Coordinates of C-alpha atoms and ligand atoms in Angstrom, one line a residue:
X1 CA 0.0 0.0 0.0
X2 CA 1.3 3.5 -0.8
X3 CA 0.0 6.9 0.4
X4 CA 0.0 10.2 -1.6
X5 CA 1.2 12.8 0.9
X6 CA 1.1 16.6 0.3
X7 CA 4.7 17.0 1.4
X8 CA 6.3 13.7 0.4
X9 CA 4.3 12.5 -2.6
X10 CA 3.9 8.8 -2.9
X11 CA 5.3 7.0 0.1
X12 CA 6.1 3.3 0.3
X13 CA 4.4 1.5 3.1
X14 CA 7.7 0.6 4.8
X15 CA 9.0 4.2 4.8
X16 CA 9.0 5.8 8.3
X17 CA 8.8 9.5 8.5
X18 CA 11.1 10.9 11.2
X19 CA 9.5 13.9 12.9
X20 CA 11.9 15.6 15.3
X21 CA 10.5 17.7 18.1
X22 CA 13.7 18.6 19.9
X23 CA 13.1 22.3 19.3
X24 CA 9.5 22.1 20.6
X25 CA 8.7 19.3 23.1
X26 CA 12.4 19.1 24.0
X27 CA 13.0 22.8 24.3
X28 CA 10.0 23.4 26.5
X29 CA 11.3 21.2 29.3
X30 CA 13.0 23.0 32.3
X31 CA 16.6 24.0 31.7
X32 CA 16.6 23.1 27.9
X33 CA 15.6 26.5 26.5
X34 CA 17.7 27.7 23.5
X35 CA 18.2 31.1 22.0
X36 CA 17.5 31.9 18.3
X37 CA 21.1 31.3 17.1
X38 CA 21.2 27.9 18.9
X39 CA 17.9 26.8 17.5
X40 CA 19.0 27.7 14.0
X41 CA 22.2 25.7 14.5
X42 CA 20.2 22.7 15.7
X43 CA 17.7 23.0 12.9
X44 CA 20.5 23.0 10.2
X45 CA 22.1 20.0 11.9
X46 CA 18.8 18.1 12.0
X47 CA 18.2 18.8 8.3
X48 CA 21.7 17.6 7.5
X49 CA 21.0 14.5 9.6
X50 CA 18.1 13.6 7.3
X51 CA 15.1 14.4 9.5
X52 CA 11.9 14.6 7.4
X53 CA 9.9 17.1 9.6
X54 CA 11.2 19.5 12.2
X55 CA 8.7 20.8 14.8
X56 CA 10.4 24.2 15.2
X57 CA 8.3 25.6 18.0
X58 CA 5.0 26.9 19.3
X59 CA 4.6 30.2 17.6
X60 CA 1.8 31.7 19.6
X61 CA 3.7 31.0 22.9
X62 CA 5.9 34.1 22.7
X63 CA 7.4 36.6 20.2
X64 CA 10.7 34.7 20.6
X65 CA 9.1 31.4 19.6
X66 CA 7.4 33.0 16.7
X67 CA 10.6 34.5 15.5
X68 CA 12.6 31.3 15.8
X69 CA 10.0 29.3 13.9
X70 CA 10.0 31.9 11.2
X71 CA 13.8 32.0 10.9
X72 CA 14.0 28.3 10.7
X73 CA 11.3 28.3 8.0
X74 CA 13.4 30.8 6.0
X75 CA 16.6 28.8 6.4
X76 CA 15.8 25.1 5.8
X77 CA 15.7 23.9 2.2
X78 CA 14.5 20.3 2.3
X79 CA 13.0 19.5 5.7
X80 CA 9.3 20.2 6.3
X81 CA 9.0 23.0 8.9
X82 CA 6.2 22.5 11.4
X83 CA 4.6 24.9 13.8
X84 CA 2.4 23.8 16.8
X85 CA -1.0 25.3 17.5
X86 CA -3.9 24.5 19.9
X87 CA -7.0 23.4 17.9
X88 CA -9.1 25.8 20.0
X89 CA -6.5 28.6 20.6
X90 CA -7.7 32.0 19.5
X91 CA -4.6 33.1 17.7
X92 CA -2.7 29.8 17.5
X93 CA -3.4 28.7 14.0
X94 CA -2.9 32.1 12.5
X95 CA 0.5 32.5 14.4
X96 CA 1.6 29.1 13.3
X97 CA 0.5 29.8 9.7
X98 CA 2.4 33.1 9.6
X99 CA 5.5 31.7 11.2
X100 CA 5.9 28.8 8.8
X101 CA 4.9 30.8 5.7
X102 CA 8.4 31.3 4.3
X103 CA 9.2 27.5 4.4
X104 CA 9.6 25.7 1.1
X105 CA 7.7 22.8 2.7
X106 CA 5.5 23.5 5.7
X107 CA 3.1 21.9 8.1
X108 CA 0.7 23.0 10.9
X109 CA 0.3 20.7 13.8
X110 CA -2.9 21.3 15.8
X111 CA -3.8 19.4 19.0
X112 CA -6.4 19.2 21.7
X113 CA -7.0 16.9 24.6
X114 CA -9.4 14.0 24.1
X115 CA -9.2 11.9 27.3
X116 CA -12.1 12.1 29.9
X117 CA -9.7 13.4 32.5
X118 CA -8.2 16.2 30.4
X119 CA -11.6 17.2 28.9
X120 CA -13.2 17.5 32.3
X121 CA -10.4 19.0 34.4
X122 CA -8.1 20.7 32.1
X123 CA -10.2 21.9 29.2
X124 CA -13.6 22.0 31.1
X125 CA -15.2 21.2 27.8
X126 CA -17.9 18.7 26.7
X127 CA -16.8 16.1 24.2
X128 CA -19.0 17.7 21.5
X129 CA -17.2 21.0 21.9
X130 CA -13.8 19.2 21.5
X131 CA -15.1 17.7 18.2
X132 CA -16.2 21.2 17.0
X133 CA -12.8 22.6 17.8
X134 CA -11.0 19.7 16.0
X135 CA -13.1 20.5 12.9
X136 CA -12.7 24.3 13.0
X137 CA -9.0 24.1 13.9
X138 CA -8.1 21.8 11.0
X139 CA -10.1 23.8 8.5
X140 CA -8.3 26.9 9.6
X141 CA -4.9 25.1 9.4
X142 CA -5.6 24.0 5.8
X143 CA -5.8 27.7 4.8
X144 CA -2.1 27.9 5.6
X145 CA -0.8 24.5 4.6
X146 CA -1.8 21.4 2.7
X147 CA 0.1 19.3 5.2
X148 CA -1.8 19.3 8.4
X149 CA -1.2 17.1 11.4
X150 CA -3.7 16.7 14.2
X151 CA -2.9 15.2 17.7
X152 CA -5.2 13.8 20.3
X153 CA -3.4 14.9 23.5
X154 CA -3.6 12.2 26.1
X155 CA -4.7 10.0 23.2
X156 CA -3.6 6.7 24.8
X157 CA -6.0 7.3 27.8
X158 CA -8.9 8.3 25.5
X159 CA -12.0 6.1 25.3
X160 CA -11.7 4.1 22.0
X161 CA -15.1 5.1 20.8
X162 CA -14.5 8.8 21.2
X163 CA -11.0 8.5 19.9
X164 CA -12.4 7.1 16.6
X165 CA -14.9 10.0 16.4
X166 CA -12.1 12.5 16.9
X167 CA -9.9 11.0 14.3
X168 CA -12.7 10.7 11.8
X169 CA -13.5 14.4 12.4
X170 CA -9.9 15.4 12.0
X171 CA -9.6 13.5 8.7
X172 CA -12.9 14.9 7.3
X173 CA -11.6 18.4 8.0
X174 CA -8.3 18.1 6.3
X175 CA -5.8 16.4 8.5
X176 CA -3.2 14.4 6.6
X177 CA -1.3 13.0 9.6
X178 CA -3.0 11.7 12.7
X179 CA -0.8 11.6 15.9
X180 CA -1.8 9.6 18.9
X181 CA 0.5 10.7 21.8
X182 CA 1.1 8.8 25.0
X183 CA 1.3 12.2 26.6
X184 CA 1.9 10.9 30.2
X185 CA 4.1 7.9 29.3
X186 CA 1.5 5.5 30.7
X187 CA 0.9 3.0 27.9
X188 CA 2.5 -0.3 27.2
X189 CA 3.8 -1.6 23.8
X190 CA 0.8 -3.9 23.4
X191 CA -1.6 -1.1 24.0
X192 CA 0.0 1.3 21.5
X193 CA 0.0 -1.4 18.8
X194 CA -3.7 -2.1 19.5
X195 CA -4.7 1.6 19.4
X196 CA -3.2 2.1 15.9
X197 CA -4.6 -1.2 14.6
X198 CA -8.1 -0.2 15.9
X199 CA -8.0 3.2 14.3
X200 CA -6.9 1.9 11.0
X201 CA -9.6 -0.8 11.0
X202 CA -12.5 1.4 12.3
X203 CA -12.1 5.0 11.1
X204 CA -13.4 5.9 7.6
X205 CA -10.7 7.5 5.6
X206 CA -7.9 6.0 7.7
X207 CA -6.2 4.6 4.6
X208 CA -5.6 8.2 3.3
X209 CA -3.5 9.5 6.2
X210 CA -0.3 8.7 7.9
X211 CA -0.6 7.6 11.6
X212 CA 2.0 8.9 14.0
X213 CA 3.4 7.9 17.4
X214 CA 4.5 10.4 20.1
X215 CA 5.6 8.6 23.2
X216 CA 6.8 10.0 26.5
X217 CA 9.3 8.1 28.7
X218 CA 7.8 8.3 32.2
X219 CA 8.0 4.5 32.6
X220 CA 11.1 4.1 30.4
X221 CA 8.9 2.6 27.6
X222 CA 9.0 5.4 25.0
X223 CA 11.2 3.7 22.5
X224 CA 9.5 0.3 22.9
X225 CA 6.1 1.9 22.5
X226 CA 7.3 3.7 19.4
X227 CA 8.5 0.5 17.8
X228 CA 5.3 -1.4 18.6
X229 CA 3.3 1.6 17.2
X230 CA 5.1 0.9 13.9
X231 CA 3.9 -2.7 14.1
X232 CA 0.4 -1.3 14.6
X233 CA 0.7 0.7 11.4
X234 CA 2.1 4.0 12.5
X235 CA 4.4 5.4 9.8
X236 CA 5.6 8.6 11.4
X237 CA 7.5 8.7 14.7
X238 CA 7.9 11.8 16.8
X239 CA 11.1 11.8 18.7
X240 CA 14.0 14.0 20.0
X241 CA 17.7 14.0 20.1
X242 CA 19.0 12.4 23.3
X243 CA 15.4 11.8 24.2
X244 CA 14.9 15.2 25.8
X245 CA 11.4 16.5 26.4
X246 CA 8.7 17.1 29.0
X247 CA 9.4 15.3 32.4
X248 CA 11.3 12.0 31.6
X249 CA 11.5 13.1 27.9
X250 CA 10.4 11.7 24.5
X251 CA 11.5 8.7 22.6
X252 CA 15.1 9.1 21.6
X253 CA 15.6 9.5 17.8
X254 CA 19.0 7.8 17.8
X255 CA 17.7 4.8 19.7
X256 CA 14.7 4.2 17.4
X257 CA 16.7 4.7 14.2
X258 CA 19.5 2.3 15.4
X259 CA 17.0 -0.3 16.5
X260 CA 15.4 -0.2 13.1
X261 CA 18.8 -0.4 11.4
X262 CA 20.2 -3.1 13.6
X263 CA 17.1 -5.3 13.8
X264 CA 15.9 -5.2 10.1
X265 CA 14.7 -8.8 10.7
X266 CA 12.1 -7.4 13.2
X267 CA 11.6 -3.8 11.9
X268 CA 11.8 -3.9 8.2
X269 CA 11.4 -0.2 7.7
X270 CA 13.4 2.5 5.9
X271 CA 14.1 6.1 6.8
X272 CA 16.3 9.0 5.7
X273 CA 18.6 9.4 8.7
X274 CA 22.4 9.4 8.0
X275 CA 23.3 7.5 11.1
X276 CA 27.1 8.4 11.2
X277 CA 25.9 11.9 12.0
X278 CA 24.0 10.9 15.1
X279 CA 26.9 11.4 17.6
X280 CA 27.8 14.9 16.4
X281 CA 24.1 16.1 16.6
X282 CA 23.8 14.6 20.0
X283 CA 26.9 16.4 21.1
X284 CA 25.8 19.7 19.6
X285 CA 22.6 19.5 21.6
X286 CA 24.4 18.6 24.8
X287 CA 26.8 21.5 24.3
X288 CA 24.0 24.0 23.6
X289 CA 21.9 23.0 26.5
X290 CA 24.8 22.1 28.9
X291 CA 23.2 18.8 29.7
X292 CA 25.6 15.9 29.0
X293 CA 24.0 12.6 28.3
X294 CA 24.6 9.9 30.9
X295 CA 27.7 7.8 30.2
X296 CA 25.7 4.6 29.7
X297 CA 23.1 6.2 27.3
X298 CA 22.5 3.9 24.3
X299 CA 24.2 4.9 21.1
X300 CA 25.7 8.3 22.1
X301 CA 26.8 7.8 25.8
X302 CA 30.5 7.8 26.5
X303 CA 30.4 4.2 27.5
X304 CA 28.1 2.9 24.7
X305 CA 31.0 1.3 22.9
X306 CA 33.6 1.0 25.8
X307 CA 34.7 -2.4 26.8
X308 CA 36.2 -2.5 30.2
X309 CA 36.3 -6.2 31.3
X310 CA 39.3 -8.3 30.1
X311 CA 37.0 -11.0 28.8
X312 CA 35.0 -8.5 26.7
X313 CA 38.2 -6.8 25.4
X314 CA 39.6 -10.2 24.4
X315 CA 36.4 -11.1 22.5
X316 CA 36.3 -7.7 20.7
X317 CA 39.9 -8.1 19.6
X318 CA 39.1 -11.6 18.2
X319 CA 35.9 -10.5 16.5
X320 CA 34.1 -7.2 17.3
X321 CA 30.7 -8.9 16.8
X322 CA 31.2 -10.8 20.0
X323 CA 30.2 -7.8 22.0
X324 CA 29.2 -5.2 19.5
X325 CA 25.8 -5.3 17.8
X326 CA 26.5 -2.3 15.6
X327 CA 29.8 -0.7 14.7
X328 CA 30.8 2.5 16.6
X329 CA 31.5 4.1 13.2
X330 CA 27.9 3.6 12.1
X331 CA 26.7 6.2 14.6
X332 CA 29.7 8.5 14.3
X333 CA 32.3 7.3 16.8
X334 CA 35.8 7.4 15.2
X335 CA 38.4 4.7 15.7
X336 CA 41.4 6.8 16.3
X337 CA 41.3 9.3 19.1
X338 CA 44.9 10.3 19.1
X339 CA 45.1 13.4 17.0
X340 CA 46.9 16.6 16.3
X341 CA 50.1 17.9 18.0
X342 CA 51.6 21.3 18.5
X343 CA 53.1 21.3 15.0
X344 CA 49.8 20.7 13.3
X345 CA 48.7 23.5 11.0
X346 CA 45.3 25.2 10.4
X347 CA 44.5 22.9 7.4
X348 CA 44.9 19.7 9.5
X349 CA 42.9 21.3 12.3
X350 CA 40.1 22.3 9.9
X351 CA 40.1 18.7 8.5
X352 CA 39.8 17.3 12.0
X353 CA 36.9 19.6 12.8
X354 CA 35.1 18.3 9.6
X355 CA 35.8 14.7 10.5
X356 CA 34.3 15.3 14.0
X357 CA 31.2 16.8 12.4
X358 CA 31.7 20.5 13.1
X359 CA 30.7 23.1 10.5
X360 CA 32.1 26.4 11.7
X361 CA 32.4 29.8 10.2
X362 CA 36.0 30.9 9.4
X363 CA 36.2 33.3 12.3
X364 CA 35.2 30.6 14.7
X365 CA 37.7 28.1 13.2
X366 CA 40.4 30.7 13.8
X367 CA 39.4 31.3 17.4
X368 CA 39.3 27.6 18.1
X369 CA 42.7 27.1 16.3
X370 CA 44.3 29.7 18.6
X371 CA 43.0 27.9 21.7
X372 CA 44.1 24.5 20.2
X373 CA 47.7 25.9 19.9
X374 CA 47.7 26.9 23.5
X375 CA 46.4 23.5 24.5
X376 CA 48.9 21.6 22.4
X377 CA 51.7 23.5 24.3
X378 CA 50.2 22.5 27.6
X379 CA 49.3 18.9 26.9
X380 CA 51.5 16.0 25.6
X381 CA 48.8 14.4 23.5
X382 CA 45.6 16.1 22.1
X383 CA 42.8 13.7 21.7
X384 CA 39.5 14.0 19.7
X385 CA 37.7 14.5 23.0
X386 CA 40.0 17.4 23.8
X387 CA 39.2 19.0 20.4
X388 CA 35.5 18.5 21.0
X389 CA 35.7 20.0 24.5
X390 CA 37.6 23.0 23.3
X391 CA 35.4 23.7 20.2
X392 CA 32.2 23.2 22.2
X393 CA 33.5 25.7 24.8
X394 CA 34.4 28.2 22.1
X395 CA 31.0 28.0 20.4
X396 CA 29.0 28.3 23.5
X397 CA 26.8 31.3 23.9
X398 CA 28.8 34.3 25.2
X399 CA 26.6 37.1 24.0
X400 CA 27.4 39.5 26.8
X401 CA 30.3 38.3 28.9
X402 CA 33.5 36.7 27.6
X403 CA 36.4 35.3 29.6
X404 CA 39.7 37.1 28.8
X405 CA 42.3 36.0 31.4
X406 CA 42.9 34.7 34.9
X407 CA 46.0 34.8 37.1
X408 CA 46.1 33.0 40.4
X409 CA 48.3 33.0 43.4
X410 CA 47.3 29.9 45.5
X411 CA 48.8 27.4 48.0
X412 CA 48.5 26.2 51.5
X413 CA 50.2 29.1 53.3
X414 CA 47.9 32.1 52.6
X415 CA 44.5 32.9 51.1
X416 CA 44.3 32.5 47.3
X417 CA 44.2 35.6 45.1
X418 CA 42.6 35.8 41.7
X419 CA 43.1 38.6 39.1
X420 CA 40.4 38.2 36.5
X421 CA 39.7 40.0 33.2
X422 CA 36.3 39.7 31.6
X423 CA 34.9 41.4 28.4
X424 CA 31.5 42.7 29.3
X425 CA 29.6 43.9 26.2
X426 CA 32.9 45.0 24.6
X427 CA 34.3 46.6 27.7
X428 CA 37.3 44.8 29.3
X429 CA 37.1 45.0 33.1
X430 CA 39.3 43.4 35.7
X431 CA 39.4 42.8 39.5
X432 CA 41.9 41.3 42.0
X433 CA 40.1 39.5 44.8
X434 CA 41.2 37.2 47.7
X435 CA 39.3 34.0 48.6
X436 CA 39.2 30.8 50.5
X437 CA 41.0 28.8 47.8
X438 CA 41.5 29.5 44.1
X439 CA 37.9 28.7 42.9
X440 CA 36.4 30.9 45.7
X441 CA 38.7 33.7 44.8
X442 CA 38.0 33.4 41.1
X443 CA 34.2 33.3 41.6
X444 CA 34.4 36.3 43.9
X445 CA 36.3 38.1 41.2
X446 CA 33.5 37.4 38.7
X447 CA 31.0 39.0 41.2
X448 CA 33.3 42.0 41.6
X449 CA 33.7 42.5 37.8
X450 CA 30.0 41.8 37.0
X451 CA 27.8 42.2 40.1
X452 CA 24.8 39.9 40.1
X453 CA 22.2 38.4 42.4
X454 CA 22.4 34.8 41.2
X455 CA 23.7 32.2 43.7
X456 CA 25.8 29.1 43.0
X457 CA 23.5 25.9 43.2
X458 CA 26.0 23.3 41.9
X459 CA 29.6 23.1 41.0
X460 CA 31.1 19.9 39.6
X461 CA 34.3 19.0 37.8
X462 CA 35.2 16.1 35.6
X463 CA 38.1 15.2 33.3
X464 CA 37.7 15.2 29.5
X465 CA 40.4 12.5 29.0
X466 CA 42.8 10.7 31.3
X467 CA 46.1 11.8 32.9
X468 CA 47.2 14.7 35.1
X469 CA 47.4 17.0 32.0
X470 CA 43.7 16.2 31.0
X471 CA 41.4 19.1 30.4
X472 CA 38.9 19.8 33.2
X473 CA 35.2 20.0 32.2
X474 CA 33.2 22.0 34.7
X475 CA 29.5 22.5 35.2
X476 CA 28.2 25.5 37.2
X477 CA 24.5 25.8 38.1
X478 CA 23.3 29.3 39.0
X479 CA 19.9 30.2 40.5
X480 CA 18.2 33.5 40.2
X481 CA 14.6 34.1 41.3
X482 CA 13.7 30.4 41.1
X483 CA 15.3 30.0 37.6
X484 CA 18.1 27.5 37.2
X485 CA 20.7 27.6 34.4
X486 CA 23.6 25.3 33.8
X487 CA 26.9 26.5 32.3
X488 CA 29.8 24.5 31.1
X489 CA 33.5 25.2 30.6
X490 CA 36.6 23.3 29.6
X491 CA 40.3 24.1 30.0
X492 CA 43.6 22.5 30.8
X493 CA 43.5 24.7 34.0
X494 CA 40.7 23.6 36.3
X495 CA 40.0 27.0 37.7
X496 CA 39.9 28.6 34.3
X497 CA 37.5 25.9 33.3
X498 CA 35.3 26.7 36.3
X499 CA 35.3 30.5 35.4
X500 CA 34.4 29.7 31.9
X501 CA 31.4 27.6 33.1
X502 CA 30.3 30.3 35.5
X503 CA 30.5 32.9 32.7
X504 CA 28.5 30.7 30.4
X505 CA 25.8 30.3 33.0
X506 CA 25.7 34.0 33.6
X507 CA 25.3 34.6 29.8
X508 CA 22.4 32.2 29.8
X509 CA 20.7 34.0 32.7
X510 CA 21.0 37.3 30.9
X511 CA 19.4 35.8 27.8
X512 CA 16.7 34.3 29.9
X513 CA 15.9 37.6 31.5
X514 CA 14.9 39.2 28.2
X515 CA 13.0 36.2 26.9
X516 CA 9.3 35.7 27.5
X517 CA 8.6 32.3 29.0
X518 CA 6.5 30.1 26.7
X519 CA 2.8 30.0 27.6
X520 CA 1.5 26.8 29.2
X521 CA 0.6 24.1 26.6
X522 CA -3.0 24.0 27.4
X523 CA -6.0 24.7 25.2
Ligands
KIV1 O1 2.8 14.9 24.5 C1 1.9 15.5 23.9 O2 0.7 15.1 23.9 C2 2.3 16.6 23.0 C3 1.3 17.1 22.0 C4 1.3 18.5 22.0 C5 1.6 16.5 20.7 O3 3.4 17.0 23.0
ZN2 ZN1 4.8 15.5 24.0

């Protein structure tokens, strides 16, 4: 069976559409907000990865959200750009329609809750009113795009009879994709498979649309539920990089795609994702949001392909398939991690950046190269992870404040003293401050140079690689008026790394202050 789709034309039955919602469901979870420039970088990387649809944001939520969806719509060339809207929201569809207007390929995604619990307590609406809003919302959306998706929020907890009526109404009024979210991550794989089978059997017109799965991970079942939804006939999956999203997150794109690729005997589907780019996109997101993935995270975690035990190492050396079900290279890990030295030139450095998946403007390459030269003088061997840490640090958002230099006098005999220079909006300022140890002195110096109310909520230090000359990677969490932001820094000097992380967190707070918070996602 094939479907004629407004954005994709004729689609084979085994082709799965990858719908990425990192910039919407992912971005709306606490601590994961991104600025315009960061969203644009992510959107370009997702297009390059081969994602079919990017949900770029919720345009009515704030002027910032509107602007970022619009800029992404202007920028992307191939990927369908989608804007979210409430079916019953007064300005929602109009805002989404205007924001996606510049896109070469565009979609509006409207949603409304359909479960008894949500209709009664959240919407305070009768089921008939919900049906009316589905109809009017989809008709309005069709005025802006031929490609219209409709979602039954809390769909997995909706009464089957009513869910069928909602889906039939959505299709009759122009929906071309029907999404059934497991909004609260409550469903099991069997239940998700059964819901899609039921809808495809019972709803008139079901054969003309694509069914879509959107699973949250509250019970750790998001990926399993997504794969069994495919078995039930869903052919679009909604997912995020690193599985970020509301509460416990969404189904992780990299896990679903690699499950499909690795177990073709079970999941005989195709998709357009270029899997060797998965690691670099995962790292870009971790860098932008300052949230590293856990070391044992499937596919992209630091330990995902590490073999520690002697028995495993022995097996791997004899035949990698003894303990590896996919090759590290197939998801972007490179074999050699020993790289450039202090005699390496700009061309080699640029080559290395490209092989690690970075696409940087010339000025940024130059800045990163200058830091690489300093690092290569300090460190015997510079590994790929060192280069990543350095470039990630250099490309972090430093819109207002930049680290310039730090000098320290420290030891066990007297209080430490830090002399710090920061560039604040183009103005280089410095302070010399004493403290209870070098980190305390350096952080007090930041307060002196740039007075602020935020307090330190977390400070943690790890090493990028091994050895005493390894770079330190630091996380600093600041709190201001109930808002938390995480900043990251890396440097061969632990205290410089801490200062860089603190400055990064301060920059994020400053950006947050001028940004309107997205409105609650309720109809
Ligand atoms: O989880 C959910 O129900 C959603 C909808 C808005 C699609 O994110
Ligand atoms: Zn969701």
